[in-house]
Amino acid sequence: MQDQLTRFVFDSAPARGATIRLDAAWQAMLSRRDYPPRLRTLLGELTAAGALLAANLKFDGTLILQLHGNAALQLLVVEVSQDTLRATARWEGDVPDRATLADLLGQGRFVITLDPKTGGDPYQGIVALEGDSVAAMLEHYMQRSEQVDTRLLLAADEQVATGLLLQKLPTDTDNPDDWPRVVLLADTLGQAELLAAPSDVLLHRLFHEETLQVFEPTHCHFACTCSRERVGGMLKMLGREEVDAVVAEQGSVSVQCEFCNQNYVFDEDDMASLFPLHLDLPTAAPTPLH
């Protein structure tokens, strides 16, 4: 099965987990832009991480993961909403295959945003740039900010973006050996095996001596939320004077979505629809009363 997310809970330990395997959705994202191999790997890992973290959230809205940098890597962003996801990256110059994440980011920051579907203020958390991978940074964040012990394994190539998430659950009868045992089993997993094995095979190989409750898999797909109406709203926010200046110089305004590469063009006729003229008509003089 394609683009499958599988959640599970341990009966033999105070822990829960999820696996994600993105193939068709991941390839749909890659088909939009030609990413350097190192950047492609990082974006795939962040995409898998976003899907895994969103799976355990009781939240109706969008989870957004953003890595900002001022070196070769300018931006990695992933948005996950229910069963849809999208991702993109921005970079400058060469992206060396063996460059560390720290070197690619320079002076960077990692932001997690929860944007409610029904309105209200978004929640933002800042992820410390600790560790040499997306997984390590998110593990530190979950431990320090959310007080949740977390193990996260991620991998991506030109075909698949995949990952395994484990989180410790609170319990009054905690055997101190349970969580370390589960993590130790997960750490036997190599990246090649993570990329190759379907979720059911992976769970059996790792945890066949544990008792698991495995829930019915769910599926996700690539979908972009851009639209002509949303782009028009963005142009309205810029204001007529600024937009008219671009139209006068270039004949139209062209806006390309960074997630799906859809191009939206607005010409003079479109400007008239976006910014209708409001004429101040003279009002009739009041009739004097006698």
Short mmCIF file of C-alpha atoms in Angstrom, two decimals:
data_model
loop_
_atom_site.label_atom_id
_atom_site.label_comp_id
_atom_site.label_asym_id
_atom_site.label_seq_id
_atom_site.Cartn_x
_atom_site.Cartn_y
_atom_site.Cartn_z
CA MET A 1 0.00 0.00 0.00
CA GLN A 2 1.25 3.49 -0.83
CA ASP A 3 1.65 6.48 1.49
CA GLN A 4 0.75 4.54 4.61
CA LEU A 5 0.92 5.63 8.24
CA THR A 6 0.58 2.97 10.94
CA ARG A 7 0.13 3.74 14.63
CA PHE A 8 0.74 1.20 17.40
CA VAL A 9 0.87 0.86 21.18
CA PHE A 10 3.00 -1.51 23.27
CA ASP A 11 1.19 -3.73 25.77
CA SER A 12 4.55 -4.86 27.11
CA ALA A 13 5.96 -1.36 27.72
CA PRO A 14 4.69 2.19 28.39
CA ALA A 15 5.26 3.37 24.84
CA ARG A 16 3.46 4.20 21.63
CA GLY A 17 4.71 4.62 18.11
CA ALA A 18 4.02 5.20 14.45
CA THR A 19 5.63 4.40 11.14
CA ILE A 20 5.27 6.36 7.90
CA ARG A 21 6.17 5.33 4.39
CA LEU A 22 5.65 7.93 1.68
CA ASP A 23 6.21 6.93 -1.93
CA ALA A 24 3.64 8.32 -4.39
CA ALA A 25 3.14 11.47 -2.31
CA TRP A 26 6.88 11.96 -1.92
CA GLN A 27 7.54 11.47 -5.62
CA ALA A 28 4.75 13.95 -6.42
CA MET A 29 6.60 16.55 -4.31
CA LEU A 30 9.93 15.78 -5.96
CA SER A 31 8.43 16.07 -9.45
CA ARG A 32 7.77 19.78 -8.85
CA ARG A 33 11.42 20.78 -8.39
CA ASP A 34 14.90 19.40 -8.97
CA TYR A 35 16.43 19.35 -5.49
CA PRO A 36 20.13 18.73 -4.82
CA PRO A 37 20.52 15.20 -3.33
CA ARG A 38 21.52 16.41 0.15
CA LEU A 39 18.60 18.82 0.29
CA ARG A 40 16.23 16.16 -1.02
CA THR A 41 17.23 13.87 1.84
CA LEU A 42 16.70 16.56 4.47
CA LEU A 43 13.34 17.57 3.03
CA GLY A 44 12.20 13.93 2.94
CA GLU A 45 13.24 13.42 6.56
CA LEU A 46 11.40 16.56 7.64
CA THR A 47 8.30 15.49 5.70
CA ALA A 48 8.28 12.07 7.35
CA ALA A 49 8.82 13.68 10.76
CA GLY A 50 5.91 16.06 10.23
CA ALA A 51 3.54 13.22 9.34
CA LEU A 52 4.65 11.19 12.37
CA LEU A 53 4.30 14.05 14.85
CA ALA A 54 0.91 15.07 13.45
CA ALA A 55 -0.36 11.50 13.88
CA ASN A 56 -0.19 11.80 17.67
CA LEU A 57 -1.70 15.27 17.93
CA LYS A 58 -5.30 15.77 19.01
CA PHE A 59 -5.54 18.93 16.99
CA ASP A 60 -7.75 20.15 14.15
CA GLY A 61 -5.52 22.28 12.01
CA THR A 62 -2.14 22.35 10.30
CA LEU A 63 1.23 21.34 11.70
CA ILE A 64 4.05 23.36 10.11
CA LEU A 65 7.76 22.56 10.47
CA GLN A 66 10.17 25.24 9.24
CA LEU A 67 13.95 25.23 9.11
CA HIS A 68 15.37 28.65 8.23
CA GLY A 69 19.03 29.31 7.43
CA ASN A 70 21.29 32.00 6.05
CA ALA A 71 23.85 29.77 4.31
CA ALA A 72 23.27 27.39 1.38
CA LEU A 73 20.02 26.19 2.93
CA GLN A 74 17.55 29.06 3.07
CA LEU A 75 14.34 27.23 3.95
CA LEU A 76 12.83 23.80 4.49
CA VAL A 77 9.10 23.79 5.19
CA VAL A 78 6.57 20.99 5.66
CA GLU A 79 2.82 21.41 6.21
CA VAL A 80 0.63 18.52 7.40
CA SER A 81 -3.15 18.84 7.64
CA GLN A 82 -5.27 15.75 8.34
CA ASP A 83 -4.42 13.33 5.52
CA THR A 84 -2.67 15.83 3.24
CA LEU A 85 0.85 17.17 3.20
CA ARG A 86 3.09 19.40 1.14
CA ALA A 87 6.74 20.45 1.39
CA THR A 88 9.31 22.60 -0.34
CA ALA A 89 12.84 23.93 0.01
CA ARG A 90 14.78 27.02 -0.98
CA TRP A 91 18.55 27.22 -1.36
CA GLU A 92 21.34 29.31 -2.82
CA GLY A 93 24.46 28.12 -4.64
CA ASP A 94 25.94 24.67 -4.27
CA VAL A 95 24.69 22.18 -1.69
CA PRO A 96 27.54 19.72 -1.00
CA ASP A 97 26.46 16.10 -0.64
CA ARG A 98 28.42 15.61 2.58
CA ALA A 99 27.70 18.96 4.20
CA THR A 100 26.44 18.84 7.78
CA LEU A 101 23.06 20.32 8.62
CA ALA A 102 24.77 22.98 10.75
CA ASP A 103 27.01 24.03 7.86
CA LEU A 104 24.07 24.20 5.46
CA LEU A 105 22.01 26.34 7.84
CA GLY A 106 24.63 28.76 9.13
CA GLN A 107 22.75 30.99 11.56
CA GLY A 108 19.52 29.03 11.53
CA ARG A 109 16.31 28.51 13.43
CA PHE A 110 13.77 25.67 13.61
CA VAL A 111 10.13 26.57 14.24
CA ILE A 112 7.11 24.34 14.90
CA THR A 113 3.70 25.95 14.37
CA LEU A 114 0.22 24.63 15.14
CA ASP A 115 -2.27 26.63 13.08
CA PRO A 116 -5.89 25.96 14.19
CA LYS A 117 -8.40 25.25 11.46
CA THR A 118 -11.20 27.11 13.22
CA GLY A 119 -9.28 30.32 13.80
CA GLY A 120 -7.54 31.54 16.91
CA ASP A 121 -3.91 32.31 17.49
CA PRO A 122 -1.34 29.79 16.21
CA TYR A 123 1.01 28.16 18.72
CA GLN A 124 4.72 28.36 17.95
CA GLY A 125 7.60 26.48 19.50
CA ILE A 126 11.28 27.08 18.83
CA VAL A 127 13.40 23.97 18.34
CA ALA A 128 16.98 24.32 19.50
CA LEU A 129 19.53 23.47 16.83
CA GLU A 130 21.03 20.68 18.93
CA GLY A 131 22.26 17.58 17.18
CA ASP A 132 23.44 16.88 13.66
CA SER A 133 20.12 15.78 12.15
CA VAL A 134 16.45 16.65 11.90
CA ALA A 135 15.65 13.66 14.10
CA ALA A 136 18.09 14.65 16.86
CA MET A 137 16.78 18.22 16.97
CA LEU A 138 13.18 17.05 17.29
CA GLU A 139 14.08 14.51 19.96
CA HIS A 140 15.69 17.26 22.05
CA TYR A 141 12.65 19.49 21.52
CA MET A 142 10.14 16.82 22.60
CA GLN A 143 12.19 16.04 25.70
CA ARG A 144 12.82 19.60 26.84
CA SER A 145 9.69 21.44 25.73
CA GLU A 146 7.02 18.72 25.84
CA GLN A 147 8.65 16.47 28.49
CA VAL A 148 8.11 13.43 26.27
CA ASP A 149 10.93 10.92 25.77
CA THR A 150 11.08 10.37 22.02
CA ARG A 151 13.06 8.26 19.58
CA LEU A 152 12.85 9.25 15.94
CA LEU A 153 14.43 7.42 13.00
CA LEU A 154 14.18 9.03 9.56
CA ALA A 155 15.40 8.29 6.04
CA ALA A 156 14.73 9.46 2.50
CA ASP A 157 15.98 8.91 -1.02
CA GLU A 158 14.66 9.64 -4.51
CA GLN A 159 11.86 7.06 -4.10
CA VAL A 160 10.77 6.98 -0.46
CA ALA A 161 10.52 9.22 2.62
CA THR A 162 10.05 7.12 5.73
CA GLY A 163 10.38 7.10 9.48
CA LEU A 164 9.71 5.47 12.84
CA LEU A 165 8.54 7.36 15.92
CA LEU A 166 8.55 6.03 19.49
CA GLN A 167 7.32 7.97 22.52
CA LYS A 168 7.30 7.03 26.18
CA LEU A 169 3.91 7.11 27.89
CA PRO A 170 3.39 8.15 31.52
CA THR A 171 2.59 5.27 33.88
CA ASP A 172 2.40 4.60 37.61
CA THR A 173 3.92 1.14 37.26
CA ASP A 174 6.92 2.00 35.15
CA ASN A 175 9.59 -0.66 34.90
CA PRO A 176 12.76 1.40 34.36
CA ASP A 177 14.00 -1.17 31.83
CA ASP A 178 10.95 -1.01 29.53
CA TRP A 179 11.63 2.22 27.65
CA PRO A 180 15.40 1.60 27.19
CA ARG A 181 14.58 -1.88 25.85
CA VAL A 182 12.17 -0.52 23.25
CA VAL A 183 14.68 2.15 22.17
CA LEU A 184 17.48 -0.42 21.99
CA LEU A 185 15.40 -2.57 19.67
CA ALA A 186 14.61 0.41 17.44
CA ASP A 187 18.27 1.38 17.27
CA THR A 188 19.11 -1.91 15.58
CA LEU A 189 17.38 -0.50 12.49
CA GLY A 190 19.67 0.79 9.75
CA GLN A 191 18.73 3.40 7.15
CA ALA A 192 18.86 0.90 4.29
CA GLU A 193 16.40 -1.39 6.07
CA LEU A 194 14.17 1.55 7.01
CA LEU A 195 14.00 2.58 3.35
CA ALA A 196 13.38 -0.93 2.04
CA ALA A 197 10.98 -2.60 4.45
CA PRO A 198 7.19 -2.06 4.50
CA SER A 199 5.73 -1.04 7.87
CA ASP A 200 4.34 -4.47 8.80
CA VAL A 201 7.64 -6.15 8.04
CA LEU A 202 9.53 -3.49 9.95
CA LEU A 203 7.40 -3.84 13.09
CA HIS A 204 7.70 -7.61 13.04
CA ARG A 205 11.50 -7.52 12.67
CA LEU A 206 11.96 -5.02 15.46
CA PHE A 207 9.30 -5.96 17.99
CA HIS A 208 8.31 -9.60 17.39
CA GLU A 209 9.11 -10.39 21.03
CA GLU A 210 6.91 -7.52 22.26
CA THR A 211 3.12 -7.38 22.43
CA LEU A 212 1.74 -4.64 20.18
CA GLN A 213 -1.67 -3.28 19.37
CA VAL A 214 -1.39 -2.17 15.74
CA PHE A 215 -4.15 0.14 14.52
CA GLU A 216 -5.68 0.23 11.07
CA PRO A 217 -3.32 2.10 8.73
CA THR A 218 -4.29 5.50 7.40
CA HIS A 219 -3.21 7.05 4.13
CA CYS A 220 -2.03 10.50 3.18
CA HIS A 221 -1.37 12.25 -0.08
CA PHE A 222 0.27 15.31 -1.53
CA ALA A 223 -2.09 18.26 -1.93
CA CYS A 224 -1.38 21.95 -2.29
CA THR A 225 -3.67 24.52 -0.71
CA CYS A 226 -2.81 27.28 -3.15
CA SER A 227 -5.57 28.77 -5.31
CA ARG A 228 -6.16 31.77 -7.54
CA GLU A 229 -8.44 33.21 -4.87
CA ARG A 230 -5.75 32.96 -2.18
CA VAL A 231 -3.13 34.53 -4.43
CA GLY A 232 -5.59 37.31 -5.23
CA GLY A 233 -6.07 37.88 -1.52
CA MET A 234 -2.31 38.17 -1.09
CA LEU A 235 -2.16 40.79 -3.86
CA LYS A 236 -4.93 42.74 -2.14
CA MET A 237 -2.83 42.82 1.01
CA LEU A 238 0.06 44.32 -0.99
CA GLY A 239 -2.21 47.16 -2.10
CA ARG A 240 -3.30 48.50 -5.46
CA GLU A 241 -0.50 51.03 -5.85
CA GLU A 242 2.26 48.42 -5.55
CA VAL A 243 0.49 45.86 -7.74
CA ASP A 244 -0.39 48.45 -10.41
CA ALA A 245 3.28 49.45 -10.59
CA VAL A 246 4.25 45.87 -11.47
CA VAL A 247 1.47 45.58 -14.05
CA ALA A 248 2.50 48.90 -15.64
CA GLU A 249 6.11 47.72 -15.91
CA GLN A 250 5.60 44.07 -16.90
CA GLY A 251 2.06 43.92 -18.27
CA SER A 252 0.93 41.46 -15.58
CA VAL A 253 1.74 40.05 -12.14
CA SER A 254 2.96 36.46 -12.08
CA VAL A 255 3.00 34.49 -8.81
CA GLN A 256 4.36 30.94 -8.65
CA CYS A 257 3.53 28.59 -5.79
CA GLU A 258 6.73 27.23 -4.24
CA PHE A 259 5.02 23.99 -3.20
CA CYS A 260 3.44 22.86 -6.48
CA ASN A 261 4.91 25.23 -9.11
CA GLN A 262 1.46 26.36 -10.22
CA ASN A 263 1.76 29.78 -11.88
CA TYR A 264 -0.95 32.43 -11.42
CA VAL A 265 -1.02 35.42 -13.78
CA PHE A 266 -3.02 38.60 -13.14
CA ASP A 267 -3.35 41.22 -15.89
CA GLU A 268 -5.03 44.64 -16.03
CA ASP A 269 -8.50 43.13 -16.33
CA ASP A 270 -7.84 41.00 -13.26
CA MET A 271 -6.68 44.10 -11.37
CA ALA A 272 -10.02 45.75 -12.08
CA SER A 273 -11.75 42.78 -10.46
CA LEU A 274 -9.39 42.70 -7.49
CA PHE A 275 -9.52 46.44 -6.88
CA PRO A 276 -12.93 47.71 -8.03
CA LEU A 277 -13.25 51.48 -8.23
CA HIS A 278 -15.41 53.04 -5.57
CA LEU A 279 -16.69 56.31 -7.04
CA ASP A 280 -17.62 59.05 -4.63
CA LEU A 281 -20.89 60.21 -6.19
CA PRO A 282 -22.18 63.65 -5.17
CA THR A 283 -25.11 63.53 -2.86
CA ALA A 284 -28.25 65.52 -3.59
CA ALA A 285 -28.80 68.63 -1.54
CA PRO A 286 -31.42 68.09 1.13
CA THR A 287 -34.86 69.51 0.42
CA PRO A 288 -35.56 72.37 2.79
CA LEU A 289 -38.42 71.87 5.16
CA HIS A 290 -41.16 74.49 5.36
#
